[in-house]
Amino acid sequence: MIAHGGGNGPGLAREALATNPAFIEVDLWVRRGRLEARHERRLPGPLPILYEVWYLAPAPRPPYELDDLLLACQGRTGVFLDLKNGLGETPQLLRHALLSYGQGVNAVASSQNWPLLREVKVACPQLDLYYSIDTPDQFDLFRSVMLHDSLPSGVSCRHSLLDRNAIADFHDAGLAVVAWTVDDGDRARELASWGVDAITTNRVEEIRAALAPAP
């Protein structure tokens, strides 16, 4: 179980930790030399405004950072890092955060920016990397190169792109498969029956119960 977006703020982190997931997912954005944990993008310029497609929101002050999340997770659960930007800058910031605050935290890194993951691997060779796949084009591209790319340990894939054959092919290539974002118990059971390795969900306890063996 991976708690979707559970690291994107202090309240979300407390709620996610209470469900005892294997990992807490966090969206990381580089801004002014810091790794900020938040789902939303930030408007360019001085205004402290975050935005998504359908809404605006004030940016928290101070921002919640990766350092804060790592401290909260020490000795408790892993952190699934979803890197959003920062080509050329993220790797060293990530290295410093993990060395300073990552003791006792199992961290892995994921991104749809695959070149960024290559830079991260140089700075943080201990990290397992998961190529994030959101669209059919990304899915087809990865399948065309996966046998020739030794960097990733697995894929973090939109669940609607996955079927039994795709998961088997990834496993045959030595890759773990994370399915996101799965909030339906029937779909979670189907994916589990096909051998998916992890599920990212907004409903950790419900999906855990759906996957539990029948009494």
JSON list of N, CA and C in Angstrom, two decimals, residues 2-17 19 21 23-27 37 39 64 69 72-73 77-80 200-202 204:
[
{"chain": "A", "resi": 2, "resn": "ILE", "atom": "N", "xyz": [0.59, 2.14, -0.94]},
{"chain": "A", "resi": 2, "resn": "ILE", "atom": "CA", "xyz": [1.26, 3.44, -1.02]},
{"chain": "A", "resi": 2, "resn": "ILE", "atom": "C", "xyz": [0.18, 4.50, -0.85]},
{"chain": "A", "resi": 3, "resn": "ALA", "atom": "N", "xyz": [0.33, 5.37, 0.14]},
{"chain": "A", "resi": 3, "resn": "ALA", "atom": "CA", "xyz": [-0.66, 6.41, 0.43]},
{"chain": "A", "resi": 3, "resn": "ALA", "atom": "C", "xyz": [-0.49, 7.56, -0.55]},
{"chain": "A", "resi": 4, "resn": "HIS", "atom": "N", "xyz": [-1.43, 7.68, -1.49]},
{"chain": "A", "resi": 4, "resn": "HIS", "atom": "CA", "xyz": [-1.33, 8.66, -2.56]},
{"chain": "A", "resi": 4, "resn": "HIS", "atom": "C", "xyz": [-1.37, 10.09, -1.99]},
{"chain": "A", "resi": 5, "resn": "GLY", "atom": "N", "xyz": [-0.33, 10.87, -2.31]},
{"chain": "A", "resi": 5, "resn": "GLY", "atom": "CA", "xyz": [-0.28, 12.26, -1.89]},
{"chain": "A", "resi": 5, "resn": "GLY", "atom": "C", "xyz": [-0.20, 12.45, -0.39]},
{"chain": "A", "resi": 6, "resn": "GLY", "atom": "N", "xyz": [0.11, 11.38, 0.35]},
{"chain": "A", "resi": 6, "resn": "GLY", "atom": "CA", "xyz": [0.09, 11.47, 1.80]},
{"chain": "A", "resi": 6, "resn": "GLY", "atom": "C", "xyz": [1.20, 12.31, 2.38]},
{"chain": "A", "resi": 7, "resn": "GLY", "atom": "N", "xyz": [2.19, 12.67, 1.59]},
{"chain": "A", "resi": 7, "resn": "GLY", "atom": "CA", "xyz": [3.28, 13.50, 2.10]},
{"chain": "A", "resi": 7, "resn": "GLY", "atom": "C", "xyz": [3.19, 14.95, 1.70]},
{"chain": "A", "resi": 8, "resn": "ASN", "atom": "N", "xyz": [2.04, 15.38, 1.16]},
{"chain": "A", "resi": 8, "resn": "ASN", "atom": "CA", "xyz": [1.95, 16.72, 0.59]},
{"chain": "A", "resi": 8, "resn": "ASN", "atom": "C", "xyz": [1.55, 17.80, 1.58]},
{"chain": "A", "resi": 9, "resn": "GLY", "atom": "N", "xyz": [1.66, 17.52, 2.85]},
{"chain": "A", "resi": 9, "resn": "GLY", "atom": "CA", "xyz": [1.38, 18.51, 3.88]},
{"chain": "A", "resi": 9, "resn": "GLY", "atom": "C", "xyz": [1.42, 17.83, 5.23]},
{"chain": "A", "resi": 10, "resn": "PRO", "atom": "N", "xyz": [1.59, 18.60, 6.31]},
{"chain": "A", "resi": 10, "resn": "PRO", "atom": "CA", "xyz": [1.72, 17.99, 7.63]},
{"chain": "A", "resi": 10, "resn": "PRO", "atom": "C", "xyz": [0.46, 17.24, 8.07]},
{"chain": "A", "resi": 11, "resn": "GLY", "atom": "N", "xyz": [-0.72, 17.79, 7.80]},
{"chain": "A", "resi": 11, "resn": "GLY", "atom": "CA", "xyz": [-1.95, 17.09, 8.16]},
{"chain": "A", "resi": 11, "resn": "GLY", "atom": "C", "xyz": [-2.13, 15.82, 7.36]},
{"chain": "A", "resi": 12, "resn": "LEU", "atom": "N", "xyz": [-1.85, 15.89, 6.06]},
{"chain": "A", "resi": 12, "resn": "LEU", "atom": "CA", "xyz": [-1.96, 14.69, 5.22]},
{"chain": "A", "resi": 12, "resn": "LEU", "atom": "C", "xyz": [-0.98, 13.63, 5.68]},
{"chain": "A", "resi": 13, "resn": "ALA", "atom": "N", "xyz": [0.22, 14.05, 6.08]},
{"chain": "A", "resi": 13, "resn": "ALA", "atom": "CA", "xyz": [1.22, 13.08, 6.54]},
{"chain": "A", "resi": 13, "resn": "ALA", "atom": "C", "xyz": [0.76, 12.38, 7.81]},
{"chain": "A", "resi": 14, "resn": "ARG", "atom": "N", "xyz": [0.18, 13.13, 8.74]},
{"chain": "A", "resi": 14, "resn": "ARG", "atom": "CA", "xyz": [-0.32, 12.51, 9.98]},
{"chain": "A", "resi": 14, "resn": "ARG", "atom": "C", "xyz": [-1.43, 11.50, 9.66]},
{"chain": "A", "resi": 15, "resn": "GLU", "atom": "N", "xyz": [-2.34, 11.87, 8.77]},
{"chain": "A", "resi": 15, "resn": "GLU", "atom": "CA", "xyz": [-3.43, 10.96, 8.41]},
{"chain": "A", "resi": 15, "resn": "GLU", "atom": "C", "xyz": [-2.89, 9.71, 7.72]},
{"chain": "A", "resi": 16, "resn": "ALA", "atom": "N", "xyz": [-1.93, 9.91, 6.82]},
{"chain": "A", "resi": 16, "resn": "ALA", "atom": "CA", "xyz": [-1.37, 8.76, 6.10]},
{"chain": "A", "resi": 16, "resn": "ALA", "atom": "C", "xyz": [-0.62, 7.83, 7.05]},
{"chain": "A", "resi": 17, "resn": "LEU", "atom": "N", "xyz": [0.17, 8.38, 7.95]},
{"chain": "A", "resi": 17, "resn": "LEU", "atom": "CA", "xyz": [0.93, 7.55, 8.89]},
{"chain": "A", "resi": 17, "resn": "LEU", "atom": "C", "xyz": [0.01, 6.71, 9.76]},
{"chain": "A", "resi": 19, "resn": "THR", "atom": "N", "xyz": [-2.53, 5.17, 8.90]},
{"chain": "A", "resi": 19, "resn": "THR", "atom": "CA", "xyz": [-3.01, 3.99, 8.18]},
{"chain": "A", "resi": 19, "resn": "THR", "atom": "C", "xyz": [-1.92, 2.94, 7.96]},
{"chain": "A", "resi": 21, "resn": "PRO", "atom": "N", "xyz": [0.82, 2.66, 5.94]},
{"chain": "A", "resi": 21, "resn": "PRO", "atom": "CA", "xyz": [1.15, 2.20, 4.59]},
{"chain": "A", "resi": 21, "resn": "PRO", "atom": "C", "xyz": [2.61, 1.77, 4.51]},
{"chain": "A", "resi": 23, "resn": "PHE", "atom": "N", "xyz": [4.48, 2.81, 2.06]},
{"chain": "A", "resi": 23, "resn": "PHE", "atom": "CA", "xyz": [5.11, 4.04, 1.60]},
{"chain": "A", "resi": 23, "resn": "PHE", "atom": "C", "xyz": [4.09, 5.17, 1.64]},
{"chain": "A", "resi": 24, "resn": "ILE", "atom": "N", "xyz": [4.59, 6.38, 1.83]},
{"chain": "A", "resi": 24, "resn": "ILE", "atom": "CA", "xyz": [3.81, 7.59, 1.65]},
{"chain": "A", "resi": 24, "resn": "ILE", "atom": "C", "xyz": [4.32, 8.29, 0.41]},
{"chain": "A", "resi": 25, "resn": "GLU", "atom": "N", "xyz": [3.43, 8.55, -0.53]},
{"chain": "A", "resi": 25, "resn": "GLU", "atom": "CA", "xyz": [3.83, 9.26, -1.75]},
{"chain": "A", "resi": 25, "resn": "GLU", "atom": "C", "xyz": [3.86, 10.77, -1.49]},
{"chain": "A", "resi": 26, "resn": "VAL", "atom": "N", "xyz": [4.82, 11.43, -2.10]},
{"chain": "A", "resi": 26, "resn": "VAL", "atom": "CA", "xyz": [4.92, 12.88, -1.98]},
{"chain": "A", "resi": 26, "resn": "VAL", "atom": "C", "xyz": [5.32, 13.47, -3.32]},
{"chain": "A", "resi": 27, "resn": "ASP", "atom": "N", "xyz": [4.65, 14.57, -3.70]},
{"chain": "A", "resi": 27, "resn": "ASP", "atom": "CA", "xyz": [5.01, 15.32, -4.90]},
{"chain": "A", "resi": 27, "resn": "ASP", "atom": "C", "xyz": [6.03, 16.37, -4.52]},
{"chain": "A", "resi": 37, "resn": "ALA", "atom": "N", "xyz": [7.00, 20.02, -0.70]},
{"chain": "A", "resi": 37, "resn": "ALA", "atom": "CA", "xyz": [6.07, 18.91, -0.82]},
{"chain": "A", "resi": 37, "resn": "ALA", "atom": "C", "xyz": [4.66, 19.48, -0.99]},
{"chain": "A", "resi": 39, "resn": "HIS", "atom": "N", "xyz": [0.98, 19.10, -3.93]},
{"chain": "A", "resi": 39, "resn": "HIS", "atom": "CA", "xyz": [0.42, 18.60, -5.18]},
{"chain": "A", "resi": 39, "resn": "HIS", "atom": "C", "xyz": [0.36, 19.68, -6.26]},
{"chain": "A", "resi": 64, "resn": "TYR", "atom": "N", "xyz": [5.78, 23.18, 3.42]},
{"chain": "A", "resi": 64, "resn": "TYR", "atom": "CA", "xyz": [6.13, 21.86, 3.92]},
{"chain": "A", "resi": 64, "resn": "TYR", "atom": "C", "xyz": [7.19, 21.30, 2.99]},
{"chain": "A", "resi": 69, "resn": "LEU", "atom": "N", "xyz": [8.98, 15.85, 6.04]},
{"chain": "A", "resi": 69, "resn": "LEU", "atom": "CA", "xyz": [8.36, 14.54, 5.84]},
{"chain": "A", "resi": 69, "resn": "LEU", "atom": "C", "xyz": [9.30, 13.42, 6.25]},
{"chain": "A", "resi": 72, "resn": "ALA", "atom": "N", "xyz": [9.28, 12.97, 9.91]},
{"chain": "A", "resi": 72, "resn": "ALA", "atom": "CA", "xyz": [8.04, 12.35, 10.39]},
{"chain": "A", "resi": 72, "resn": "ALA", "atom": "C", "xyz": [8.01, 10.85, 10.12]},
{"chain": "A", "resi": 73, "resn": "CYS", "atom": "N", "xyz": [8.69, 10.43, 9.06]},
{"chain": "A", "resi": 73, "resn": "CYS", "atom": "CA", "xyz": [8.62, 9.03, 8.64]},
{"chain": "A", "resi": 73, "resn": "CYS", "atom": "C", "xyz": [9.75, 8.16, 9.20]},
{"chain": "A", "resi": 77, "resn": "THR", "atom": "N", "xyz": [7.79, 4.45, 8.18]},
{"chain": "A", "resi": 77, "resn": "THR", "atom": "CA", "xyz": [7.33, 4.02, 6.86]},
{"chain": "A", "resi": 77, "resn": "THR", "atom": "C", "xyz": [8.26, 4.57, 5.80]},
{"chain": "A", "resi": 78, "resn": "GLY", "atom": "N", "xyz": [8.13, 4.05, 4.56]},
{"chain": "A", "resi": 78, "resn": "GLY", "atom": "CA", "xyz": [8.95, 4.52, 3.45]},
{"chain": "A", "resi": 78, "resn": "GLY", "atom": "C", "xyz": [8.34, 5.73, 2.78]},
{"chain": "A", "resi": 79, "resn": "VAL", "atom": "N", "xyz": [9.12, 6.36, 1.92]},
{"chain": "A", "resi": 79, "resn": "VAL", "atom": "CA", "xyz": [8.68, 7.55, 1.18]},
{"chain": "A", "resi": 79, "resn": "VAL", "atom": "C", "xyz": [8.86, 7.29, -0.31]},
{"chain": "A", "resi": 80, "resn": "PHE", "atom": "N", "xyz": [7.77, 7.46, -1.04]},
{"chain": "A", "resi": 80, "resn": "PHE", "atom": "CA", "xyz": [7.77, 7.29, -2.49]},
{"chain": "A", "resi": 80, "resn": "PHE", "atom": "C", "xyz": [7.79, 8.68, -3.12]},
{"chain": "A", "resi": 200, "resn": "THR", "atom": "N", "xyz": [-1.00, 2.24, -5.34]},
{"chain": "A", "resi": 200, "resn": "THR", "atom": "CA", "xyz": [-1.11, 3.59, -4.80]},
{"chain": "A", "resi": 200, "resn": "THR", "atom": "C", "xyz": [-2.59, 3.94, -4.71]},
{"chain": "A", "resi": 201, "resn": "THR", "atom": "N", "xyz": [-3.02, 4.41, -3.54]},
{"chain": "A", "resi": 201, "resn": "THR", "atom": "CA", "xyz": [-4.44, 4.64, -3.31]},
{"chain": "A", "resi": 201, "resn": "THR", "atom": "C", "xyz": [-4.67, 5.79, -2.36]},
{"chain": "A", "resi": 202, "resn": "ASN", "atom": "N", "xyz": [-5.84, 6.42, -2.50]},
{"chain": "A", "resi": 202, "resn": "ASN", "atom": "CA", "xyz": [-6.29, 7.41, -1.52]},
{"chain": "A", "resi": 202, "resn": "ASN", "atom": "C", "xyz": [-6.98, 6.76, -0.33]},
{"chain": "A", "resi": 204, "resn": "VAL", "atom": "N", "xyz": [-6.21, 3.75, 1.79]},
{"chain": "A", "resi": 204, "resn": "VAL", "atom": "CA", "xyz": [-5.32, 2.66, 2.20]},
{"chain": "A", "resi": 204, "resn": "VAL", "atom": "C", "xyz": [-6.07, 1.59, 2.98]}
]
